[in-house]
Coordinates of C-alpha atoms and ligand atoms in Angstrom, one line a residue:
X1 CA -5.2 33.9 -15.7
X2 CA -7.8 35.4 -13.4
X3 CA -6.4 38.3 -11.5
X4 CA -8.0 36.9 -8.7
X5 CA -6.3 33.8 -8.5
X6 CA -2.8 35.1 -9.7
X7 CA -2.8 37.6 -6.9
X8 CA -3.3 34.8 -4.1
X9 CA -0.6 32.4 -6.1
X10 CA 1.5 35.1 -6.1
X11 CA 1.5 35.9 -2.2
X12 CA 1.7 31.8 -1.8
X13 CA 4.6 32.0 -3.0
X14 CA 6.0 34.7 -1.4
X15 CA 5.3 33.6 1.9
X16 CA 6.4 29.5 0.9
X17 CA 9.5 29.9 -1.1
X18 CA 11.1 26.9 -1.2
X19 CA 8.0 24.3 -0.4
X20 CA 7.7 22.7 -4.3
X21 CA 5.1 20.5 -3.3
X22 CA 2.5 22.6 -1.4
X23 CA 3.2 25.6 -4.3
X24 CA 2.4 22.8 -6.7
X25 CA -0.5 21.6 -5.2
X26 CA -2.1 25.0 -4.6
X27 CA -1.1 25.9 -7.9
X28 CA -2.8 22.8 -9.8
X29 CA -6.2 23.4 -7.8
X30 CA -6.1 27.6 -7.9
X31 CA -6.0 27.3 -11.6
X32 CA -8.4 24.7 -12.2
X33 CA -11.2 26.5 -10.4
X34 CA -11.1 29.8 -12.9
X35 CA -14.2 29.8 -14.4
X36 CA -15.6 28.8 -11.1
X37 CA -14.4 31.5 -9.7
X38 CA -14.8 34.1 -12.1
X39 CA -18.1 33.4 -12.2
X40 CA -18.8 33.7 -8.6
X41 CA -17.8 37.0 -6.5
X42 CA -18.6 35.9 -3.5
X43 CA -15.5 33.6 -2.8
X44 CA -13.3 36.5 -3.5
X45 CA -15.4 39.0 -1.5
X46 CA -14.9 36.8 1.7
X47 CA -11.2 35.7 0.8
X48 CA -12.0 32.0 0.6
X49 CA -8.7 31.5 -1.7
X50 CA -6.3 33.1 0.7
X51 CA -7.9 31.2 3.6
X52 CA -8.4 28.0 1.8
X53 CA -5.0 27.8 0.9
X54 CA -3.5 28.5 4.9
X55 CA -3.9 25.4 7.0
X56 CA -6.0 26.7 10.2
X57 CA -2.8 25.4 12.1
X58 CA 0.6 23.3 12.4
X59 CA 1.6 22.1 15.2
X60 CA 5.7 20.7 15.2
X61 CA 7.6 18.6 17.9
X62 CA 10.1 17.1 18.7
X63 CA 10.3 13.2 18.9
X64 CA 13.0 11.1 21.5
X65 CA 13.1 7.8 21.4
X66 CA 15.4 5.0 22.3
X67 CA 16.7 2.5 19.9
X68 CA 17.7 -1.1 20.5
X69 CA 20.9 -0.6 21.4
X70 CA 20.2 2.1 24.1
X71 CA 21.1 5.2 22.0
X72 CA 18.8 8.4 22.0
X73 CA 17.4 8.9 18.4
X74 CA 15.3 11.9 18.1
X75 CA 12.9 13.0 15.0
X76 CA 10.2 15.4 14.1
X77 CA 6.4 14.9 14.4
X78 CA 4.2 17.0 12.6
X79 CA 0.3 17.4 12.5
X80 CA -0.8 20.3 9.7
X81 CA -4.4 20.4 10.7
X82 CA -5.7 22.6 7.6
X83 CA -9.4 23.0 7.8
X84 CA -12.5 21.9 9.3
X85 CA -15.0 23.5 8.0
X86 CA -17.3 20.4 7.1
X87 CA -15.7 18.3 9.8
X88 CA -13.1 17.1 12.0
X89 CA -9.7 17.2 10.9
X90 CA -8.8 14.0 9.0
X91 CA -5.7 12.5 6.6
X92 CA -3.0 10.3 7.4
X93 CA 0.5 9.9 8.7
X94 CA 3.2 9.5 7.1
X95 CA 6.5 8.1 8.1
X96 CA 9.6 8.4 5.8
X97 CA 12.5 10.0 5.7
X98 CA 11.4 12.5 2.8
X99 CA 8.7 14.0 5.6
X100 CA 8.9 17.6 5.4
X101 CA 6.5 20.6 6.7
X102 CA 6.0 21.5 2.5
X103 CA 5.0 17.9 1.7
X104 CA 2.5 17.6 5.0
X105 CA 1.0 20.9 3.7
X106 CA 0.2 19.4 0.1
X107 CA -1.1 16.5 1.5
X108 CA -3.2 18.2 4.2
X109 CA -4.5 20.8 1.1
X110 CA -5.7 18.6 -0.9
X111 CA -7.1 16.0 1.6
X112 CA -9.4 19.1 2.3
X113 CA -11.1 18.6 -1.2
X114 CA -10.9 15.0 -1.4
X115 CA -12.5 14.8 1.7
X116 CA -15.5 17.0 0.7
X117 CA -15.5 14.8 -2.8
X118 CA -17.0 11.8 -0.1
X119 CA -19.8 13.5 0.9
X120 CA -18.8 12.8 4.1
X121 CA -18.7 15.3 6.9
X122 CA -14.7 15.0 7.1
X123 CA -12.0 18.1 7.1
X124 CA -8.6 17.6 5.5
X125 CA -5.4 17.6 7.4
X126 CA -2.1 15.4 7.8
X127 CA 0.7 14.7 9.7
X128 CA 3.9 12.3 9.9
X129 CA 7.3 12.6 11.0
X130 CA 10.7 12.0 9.5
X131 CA 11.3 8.9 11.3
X132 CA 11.8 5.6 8.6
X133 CA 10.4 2.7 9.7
X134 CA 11.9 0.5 7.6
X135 CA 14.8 -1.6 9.0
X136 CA 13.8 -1.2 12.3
X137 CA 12.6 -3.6 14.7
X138 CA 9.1 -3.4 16.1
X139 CA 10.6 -2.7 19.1
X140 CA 12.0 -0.2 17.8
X141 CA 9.0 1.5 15.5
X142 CA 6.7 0.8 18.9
X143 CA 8.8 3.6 21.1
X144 CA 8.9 5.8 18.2
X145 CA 5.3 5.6 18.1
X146 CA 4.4 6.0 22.0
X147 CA 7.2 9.0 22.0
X148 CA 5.1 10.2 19.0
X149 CA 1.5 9.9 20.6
X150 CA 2.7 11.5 24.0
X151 CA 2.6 15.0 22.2
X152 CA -0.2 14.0 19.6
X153 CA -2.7 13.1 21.8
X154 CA -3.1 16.6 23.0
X155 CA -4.2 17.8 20.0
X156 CA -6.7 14.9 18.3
X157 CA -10.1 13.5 19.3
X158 CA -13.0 11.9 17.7
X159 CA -14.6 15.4 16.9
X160 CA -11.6 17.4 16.8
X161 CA -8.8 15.6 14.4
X162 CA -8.8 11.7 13.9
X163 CA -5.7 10.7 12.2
X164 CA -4.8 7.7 9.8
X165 CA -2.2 5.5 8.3
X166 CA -0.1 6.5 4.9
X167 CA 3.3 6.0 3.5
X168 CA 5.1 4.1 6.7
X169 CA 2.1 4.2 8.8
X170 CA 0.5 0.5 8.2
X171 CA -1.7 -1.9 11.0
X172 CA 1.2 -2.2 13.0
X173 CA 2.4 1.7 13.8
X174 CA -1.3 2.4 13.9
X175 CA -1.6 -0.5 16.8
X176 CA 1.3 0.9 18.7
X177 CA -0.1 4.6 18.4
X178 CA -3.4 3.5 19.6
X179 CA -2.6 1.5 22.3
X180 CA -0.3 5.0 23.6
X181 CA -3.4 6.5 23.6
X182 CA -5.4 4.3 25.3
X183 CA -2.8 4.1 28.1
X184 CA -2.6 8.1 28.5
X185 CA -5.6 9.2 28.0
X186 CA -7.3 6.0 29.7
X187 CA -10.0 5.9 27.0
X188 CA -11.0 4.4 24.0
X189 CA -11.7 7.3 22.0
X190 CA -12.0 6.7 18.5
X191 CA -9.0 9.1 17.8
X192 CA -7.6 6.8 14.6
X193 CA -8.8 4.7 11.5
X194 CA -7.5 2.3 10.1
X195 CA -7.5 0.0 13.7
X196 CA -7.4 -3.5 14.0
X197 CA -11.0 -5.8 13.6
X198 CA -10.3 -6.6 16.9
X199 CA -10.0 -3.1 18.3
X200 CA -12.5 -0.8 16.4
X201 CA -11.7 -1.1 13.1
X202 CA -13.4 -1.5 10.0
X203 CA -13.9 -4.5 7.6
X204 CA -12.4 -3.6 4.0
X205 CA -10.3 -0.3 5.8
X206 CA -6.9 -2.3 4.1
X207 CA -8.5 -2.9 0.7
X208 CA -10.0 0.6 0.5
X209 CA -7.4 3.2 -1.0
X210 CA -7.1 0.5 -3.6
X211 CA -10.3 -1.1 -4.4
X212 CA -11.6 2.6 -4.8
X213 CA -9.4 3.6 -7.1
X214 CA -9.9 0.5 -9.8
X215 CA -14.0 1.6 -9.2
X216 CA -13.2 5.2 -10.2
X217 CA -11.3 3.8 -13.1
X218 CA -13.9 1.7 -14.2
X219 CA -16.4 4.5 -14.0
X220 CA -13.8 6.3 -16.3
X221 CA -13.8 3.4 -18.6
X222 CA -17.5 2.9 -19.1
X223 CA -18.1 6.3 -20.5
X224 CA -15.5 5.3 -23.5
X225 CA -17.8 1.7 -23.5
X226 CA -14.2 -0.3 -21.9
X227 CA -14.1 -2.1 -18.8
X228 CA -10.9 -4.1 -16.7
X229 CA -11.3 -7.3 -18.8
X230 CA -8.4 -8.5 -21.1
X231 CA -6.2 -4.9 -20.1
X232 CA -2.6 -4.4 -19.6
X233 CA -2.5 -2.8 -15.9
X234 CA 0.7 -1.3 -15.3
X235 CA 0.6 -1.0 -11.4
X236 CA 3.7 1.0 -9.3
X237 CA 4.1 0.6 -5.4
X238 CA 4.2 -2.7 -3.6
X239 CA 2.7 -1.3 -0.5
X240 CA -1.2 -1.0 0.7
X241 CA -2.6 0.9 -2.4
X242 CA -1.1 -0.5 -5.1
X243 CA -1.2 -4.5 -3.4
X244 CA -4.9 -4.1 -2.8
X245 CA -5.0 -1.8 -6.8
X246 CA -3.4 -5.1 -8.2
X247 CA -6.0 -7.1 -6.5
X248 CA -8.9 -5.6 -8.0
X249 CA -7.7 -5.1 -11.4
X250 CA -6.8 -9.0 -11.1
X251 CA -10.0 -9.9 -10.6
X252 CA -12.1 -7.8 -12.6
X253 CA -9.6 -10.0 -15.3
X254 CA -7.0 -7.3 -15.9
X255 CA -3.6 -8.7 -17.0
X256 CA -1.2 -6.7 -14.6
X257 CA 2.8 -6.7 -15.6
X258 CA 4.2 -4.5 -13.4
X259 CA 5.0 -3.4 -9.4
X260 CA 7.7 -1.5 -8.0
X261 CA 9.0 -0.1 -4.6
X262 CA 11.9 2.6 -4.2
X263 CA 15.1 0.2 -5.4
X264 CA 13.0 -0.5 -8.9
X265 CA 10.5 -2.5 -11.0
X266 CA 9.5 -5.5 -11.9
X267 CA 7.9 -6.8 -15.3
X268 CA 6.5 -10.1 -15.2
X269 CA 5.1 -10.5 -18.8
X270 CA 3.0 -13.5 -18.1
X271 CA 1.4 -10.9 -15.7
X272 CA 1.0 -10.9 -11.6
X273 CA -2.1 -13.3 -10.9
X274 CA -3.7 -13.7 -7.2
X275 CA -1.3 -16.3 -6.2
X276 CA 2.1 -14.3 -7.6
X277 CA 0.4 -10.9 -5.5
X278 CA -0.1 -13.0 -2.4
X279 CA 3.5 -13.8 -2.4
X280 CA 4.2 -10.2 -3.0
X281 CA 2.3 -9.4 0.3
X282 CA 4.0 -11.9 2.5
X283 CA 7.2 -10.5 0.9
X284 CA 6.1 -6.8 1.9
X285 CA 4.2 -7.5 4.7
X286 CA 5.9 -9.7 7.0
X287 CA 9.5 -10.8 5.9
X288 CA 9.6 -6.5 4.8
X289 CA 11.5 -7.7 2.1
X290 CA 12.6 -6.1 -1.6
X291 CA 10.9 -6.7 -4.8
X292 CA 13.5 -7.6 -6.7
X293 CA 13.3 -10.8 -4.7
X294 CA 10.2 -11.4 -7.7
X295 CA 12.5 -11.8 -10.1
X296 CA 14.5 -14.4 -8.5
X297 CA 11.1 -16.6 -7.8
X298 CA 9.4 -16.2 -10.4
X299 CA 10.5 -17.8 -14.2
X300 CA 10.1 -14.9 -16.5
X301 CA 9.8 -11.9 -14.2
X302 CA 12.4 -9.0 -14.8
X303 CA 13.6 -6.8 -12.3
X304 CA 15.2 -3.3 -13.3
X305 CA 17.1 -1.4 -10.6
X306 CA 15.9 2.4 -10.3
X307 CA 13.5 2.4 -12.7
X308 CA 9.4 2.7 -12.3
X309 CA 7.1 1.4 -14.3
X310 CA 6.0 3.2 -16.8
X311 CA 8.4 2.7 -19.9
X312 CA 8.9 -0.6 -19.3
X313 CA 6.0 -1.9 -21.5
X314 CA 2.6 -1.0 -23.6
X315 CA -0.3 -0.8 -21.4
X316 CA -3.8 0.1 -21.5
X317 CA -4.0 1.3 -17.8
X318 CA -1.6 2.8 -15.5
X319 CA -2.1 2.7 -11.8
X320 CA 0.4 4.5 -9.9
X321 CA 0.3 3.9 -5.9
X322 CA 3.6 4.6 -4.8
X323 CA 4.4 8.8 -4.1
X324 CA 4.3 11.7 -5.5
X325 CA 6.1 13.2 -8.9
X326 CA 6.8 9.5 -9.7
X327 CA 5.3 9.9 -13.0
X328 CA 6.7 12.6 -15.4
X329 CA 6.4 14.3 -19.0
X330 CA 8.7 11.6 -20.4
X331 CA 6.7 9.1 -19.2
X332 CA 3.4 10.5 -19.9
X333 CA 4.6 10.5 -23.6
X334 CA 5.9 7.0 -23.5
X335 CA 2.5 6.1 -22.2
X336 CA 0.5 7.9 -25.0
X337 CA 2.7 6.6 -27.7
X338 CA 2.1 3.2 -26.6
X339 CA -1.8 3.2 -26.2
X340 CA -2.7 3.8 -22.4
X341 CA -6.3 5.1 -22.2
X342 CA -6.6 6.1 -18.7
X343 CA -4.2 6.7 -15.7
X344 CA -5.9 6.4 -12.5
X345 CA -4.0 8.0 -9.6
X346 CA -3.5 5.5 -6.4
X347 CA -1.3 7.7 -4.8
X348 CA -1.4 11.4 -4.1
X349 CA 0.2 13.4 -6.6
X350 CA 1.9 10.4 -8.4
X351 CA 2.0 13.0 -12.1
X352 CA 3.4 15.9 -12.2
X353 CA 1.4 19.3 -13.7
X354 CA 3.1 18.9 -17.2
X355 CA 2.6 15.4 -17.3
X356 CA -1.2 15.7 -15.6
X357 CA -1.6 18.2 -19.0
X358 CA -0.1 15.8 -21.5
X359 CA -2.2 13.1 -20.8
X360 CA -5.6 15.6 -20.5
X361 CA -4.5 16.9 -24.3
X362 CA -3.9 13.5 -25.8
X363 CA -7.2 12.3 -24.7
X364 CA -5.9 10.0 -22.1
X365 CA -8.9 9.6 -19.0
X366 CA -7.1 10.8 -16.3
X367 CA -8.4 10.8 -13.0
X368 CA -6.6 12.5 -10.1
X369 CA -5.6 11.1 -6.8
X370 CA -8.0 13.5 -4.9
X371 CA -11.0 11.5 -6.9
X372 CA -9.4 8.5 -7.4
X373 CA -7.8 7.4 -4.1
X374 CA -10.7 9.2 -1.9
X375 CA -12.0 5.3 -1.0
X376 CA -9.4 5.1 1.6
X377 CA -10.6 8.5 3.6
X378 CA -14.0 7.6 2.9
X379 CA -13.9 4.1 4.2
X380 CA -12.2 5.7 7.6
X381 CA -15.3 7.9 8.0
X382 CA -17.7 4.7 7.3
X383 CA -15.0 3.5 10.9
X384 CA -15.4 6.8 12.2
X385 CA -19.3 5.6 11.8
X386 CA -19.1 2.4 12.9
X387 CA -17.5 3.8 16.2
X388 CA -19.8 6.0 16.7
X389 CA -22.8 3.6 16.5
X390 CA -20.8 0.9 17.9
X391 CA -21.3 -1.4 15.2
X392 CA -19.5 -3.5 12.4
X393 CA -20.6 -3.9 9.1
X394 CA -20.2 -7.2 7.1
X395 CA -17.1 -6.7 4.3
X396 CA -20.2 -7.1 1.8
X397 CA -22.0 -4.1 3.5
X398 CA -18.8 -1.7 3.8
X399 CA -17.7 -2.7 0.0
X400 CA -20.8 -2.0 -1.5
X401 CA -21.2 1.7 0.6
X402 CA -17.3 2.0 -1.0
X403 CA -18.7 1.2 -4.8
X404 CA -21.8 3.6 -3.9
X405 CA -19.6 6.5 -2.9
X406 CA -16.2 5.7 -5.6
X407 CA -19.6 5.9 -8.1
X408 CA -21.1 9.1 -6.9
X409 CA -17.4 10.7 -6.9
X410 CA -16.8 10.1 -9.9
X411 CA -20.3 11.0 -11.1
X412 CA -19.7 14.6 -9.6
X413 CA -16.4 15.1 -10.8
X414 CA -17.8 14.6 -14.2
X415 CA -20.9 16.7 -13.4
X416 CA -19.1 19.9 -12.0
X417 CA -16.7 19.2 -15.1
X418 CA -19.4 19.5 -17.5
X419 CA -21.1 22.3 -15.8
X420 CA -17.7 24.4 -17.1
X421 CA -17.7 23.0 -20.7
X422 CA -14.9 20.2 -20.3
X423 CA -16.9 16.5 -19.0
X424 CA -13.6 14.8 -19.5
X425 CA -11.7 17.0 -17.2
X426 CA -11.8 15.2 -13.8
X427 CA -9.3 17.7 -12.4
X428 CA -11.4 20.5 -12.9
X429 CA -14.4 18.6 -12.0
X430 CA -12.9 17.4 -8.5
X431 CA -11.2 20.6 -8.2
X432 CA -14.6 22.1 -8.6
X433 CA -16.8 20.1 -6.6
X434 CA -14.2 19.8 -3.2
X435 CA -13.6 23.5 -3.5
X436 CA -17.6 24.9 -3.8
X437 CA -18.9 22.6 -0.5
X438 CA -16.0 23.3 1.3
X439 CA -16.0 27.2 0.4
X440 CA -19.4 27.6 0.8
X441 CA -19.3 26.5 4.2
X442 CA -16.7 28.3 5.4
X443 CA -19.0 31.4 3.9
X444 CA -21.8 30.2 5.8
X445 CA -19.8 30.1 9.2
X446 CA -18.5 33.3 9.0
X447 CA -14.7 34.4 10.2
Ligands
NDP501 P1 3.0 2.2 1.8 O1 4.0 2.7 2.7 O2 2.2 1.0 2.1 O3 3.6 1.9 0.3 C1 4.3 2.9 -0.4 C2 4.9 2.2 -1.6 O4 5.5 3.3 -2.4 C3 6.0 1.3 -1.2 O5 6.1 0.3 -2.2 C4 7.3 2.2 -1.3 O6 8.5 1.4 -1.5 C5 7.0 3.0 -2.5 N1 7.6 4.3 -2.4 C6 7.7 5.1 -1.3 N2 8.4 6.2 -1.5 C7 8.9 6.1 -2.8 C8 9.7 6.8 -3.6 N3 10.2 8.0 -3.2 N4 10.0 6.4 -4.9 C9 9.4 5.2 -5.3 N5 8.6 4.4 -4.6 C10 8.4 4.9 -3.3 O7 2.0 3.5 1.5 P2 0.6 3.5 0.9 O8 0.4 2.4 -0.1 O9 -0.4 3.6 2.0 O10 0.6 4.9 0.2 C11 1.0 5.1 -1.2 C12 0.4 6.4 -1.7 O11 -1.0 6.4 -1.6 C13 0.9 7.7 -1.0 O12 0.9 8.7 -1.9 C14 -0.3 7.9 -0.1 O13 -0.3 9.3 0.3 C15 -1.5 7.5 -0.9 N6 -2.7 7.2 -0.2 C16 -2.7 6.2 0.7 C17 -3.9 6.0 1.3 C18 -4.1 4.8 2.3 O14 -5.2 4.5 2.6 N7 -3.0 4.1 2.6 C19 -5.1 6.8 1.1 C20 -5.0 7.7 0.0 C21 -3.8 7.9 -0.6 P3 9.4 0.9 -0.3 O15 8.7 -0.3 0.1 O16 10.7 0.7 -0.9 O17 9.4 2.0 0.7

């Protein structure tokens, strides 16, 4: 390995024993970019690596809120605001129980080069608390959210750090959050995406993260002369990416067979149509109900307690949407023995690095989440836009800028890829392309 590179991993480590995820993340990119940076000096005469890989700041606070019965529950809120070189700081929230400061620092890293992969002038950072949303009443999730936005709103702004939604973090947290603001701050600051129509938001903002990542899949598909029509999609997740995955794949005429939230799976062999997925999002959306619920509605349907989705049947395609590490080494191999040709990632991080290099060596078209899933982010700056010029463009209009930009992503990603000698390496290629705009910049600003 570059002695470059090793050196900063090394010190990463050092100084972030203990935080798997970020030391996973930083790992995955760092070595991907070796040629790139072996043939260019310049990013380790100016330290790029050491300060690419150090968010610019975190800040941490506490949370107090009041539950229904009167009792003081208290969590902690995070915003890693990790650079902003090309832009404001911009990436989700996430709410779950699994939250921690290592996690919010892989996100917020490689948001950084997903966000540059847009084109757009966005930066990369992310936030979230601890806090778990589910079982709660909206009463309940609404004084989490204004305790939460009390101590955020210090620190974002329309050209400073505009948060979004993520795991936990749907229409209605974003509502309460927003409306905090509003009363604080007594603005109407576009400090957030993913808002209502009513109240700034933008058409096709819901359908983004998923649409996006069935485009960059079909991009993937093309170059091997294959498109949606007559494949086995295996999808995982029930929530906004994968519903709104399944959606697509469904109607570009893909047969999809599976979905799956953190209890299990479910395999319907005569596949999910649009009417079977709308159920699904009534289930998810508003009742908040399990999927194994499927299984009892619908003749056929399986449901398997604990498991994901990905050795439960042959597939073609494999969409996971749900979290990260949810698709391992075993199941990479049970996915090559059985025929899948291309995994496009939904979620962030969704295959871990030995599985990621399974897939790569047996041919599979793999594109990673920092290409793949890039719609949503981009889509929030096409809000950030529309707020800006105080406008709002059809669903036709934002769609199509969507297609144009999943296109070009995927088009650059292949391109930076087959500047270093590997085209069908999209995780070099994205690796590549985020890093150079994004390092170059900070190069041009000085320190
Ligand atoms: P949602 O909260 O809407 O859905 C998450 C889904 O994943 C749910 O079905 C959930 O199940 C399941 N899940 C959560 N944790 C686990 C786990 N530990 N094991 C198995 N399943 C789990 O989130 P999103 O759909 O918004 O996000 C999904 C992924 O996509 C995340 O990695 C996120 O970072 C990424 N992403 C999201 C974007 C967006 O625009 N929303 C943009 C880009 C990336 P359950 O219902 O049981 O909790």
């Amino acid at each position: 390995m570059n002695e470059y590179i090793s050196s900063v991993l090394e010190m990463q480590h050092r100084r972030n024993a203990g935080q798997t995820e970020f030391l996973q993340s930083v790992t995955e990119v760092l070595c991907s970019l070796e040629k790139l940076i072996a043939a260019n000096p310049k990013y380790k005469k100016n330290k790029i690596l050491e300060r690419i890989s150090m968010p610019d700041r975190i800040i941490i606070f506490q949370v107090p809120w009041s539950d229904d019965k009167g009792e003081i529950q208290v969590n902690t809120g995070y915003r890693v605001q990790f650079n902003n070189a090309i832009g404001p700081y911009k990436g989700g929230l996430r709410f779950h129980p699994s939250v921690n400061l290592s996690i919010l620092k892989f996100l917020g890293f490689e948001q950084v080069f997903m966000n540059s992969l847009t084109t757009l002038p966005m930066g990369g950072g992310k936030g979230g608390s601890d806090f778990d949303p589910k079982g709660r009443t909206d009463t309940e999730v609404m004084s989490f959210c204004r305790s939460f936005m009390r101590e955020l709103h210090h620190y974002i702004g329309p050209d400073i750090d505009v948060p979004a939604g993520d795991i936990g973090v749907g229409g209605r947290e974003i509502g309460y959050l927003y409306g905090s603001f509003q009363r604080m701050t007594h603005t109407n600051a576009a400090v957030l995406t993913g808002k209502g129509l009513n109240w700034g938001g933008s058409r096709i903002r819901p359908e983004a993260t998923g649409y996006g990542n069935v485009y960059f899949a079909e991009e993937m598909l093309k170059t091997r002369n294959r498109t949606f029509e007559g494949m086995r999609v295996l999808v995982s997740g029930a929530g906004n990416v994968a519903q709104y995955a399944a959606a697509k794949a469904i109607q570009l005429g893909g047969l999809v067979l599976t979905m799956s939230d953190s209890s299990g799976a479910i395999y319907d062999p005569n596949g999910i149509d649009a009417e079977k997925l709308h159920w699904i999002q009534e289930l998810k959306n508003v009742r908040r109900g399990r999927l194994r619920e499927y299984a009892e509605h619908f003749t056929g349907a399986k449901y398997f307690e604990g498991a994901r989705p990905w050795q439960l049947t042959p597939c073609d395609i494999a969409l996971p949407c749900a979290t990260q590490n949810e698709l391992d080494l075993e199941d990479a191999k049970a996915l090559v023995k059985n025929g899948c040709l291309c995994v496009s990632e939904g979620a962030n991080m969704p295959t871990n690095l030995e599985a990621t290099e399974y897939l790569q060596a047996n041919n599979v078209l793999f594109g990673p989440g920092k290409a793949a899933n890039a719609g949503g982010v981009a889509t929030s700056g096409l809000e950030m836009s529309q707020n800006a010029i105080r406008m709002n463009w059809t669903s036709e209009e934002v769609n199509e800028r969507l297609r144009s930009i999943m296109v070009n992503i995927h088009a650059t990603a292949r391109s930076a890829a087959a500047e270093f000698g590997e085209p069908d390496n999209y995780v070099m290629g994205a690796n590549v392309a985020g890093f150079r705009k994004v390092a170059d910049s900070m190069i041009d600003l000085g320190i």
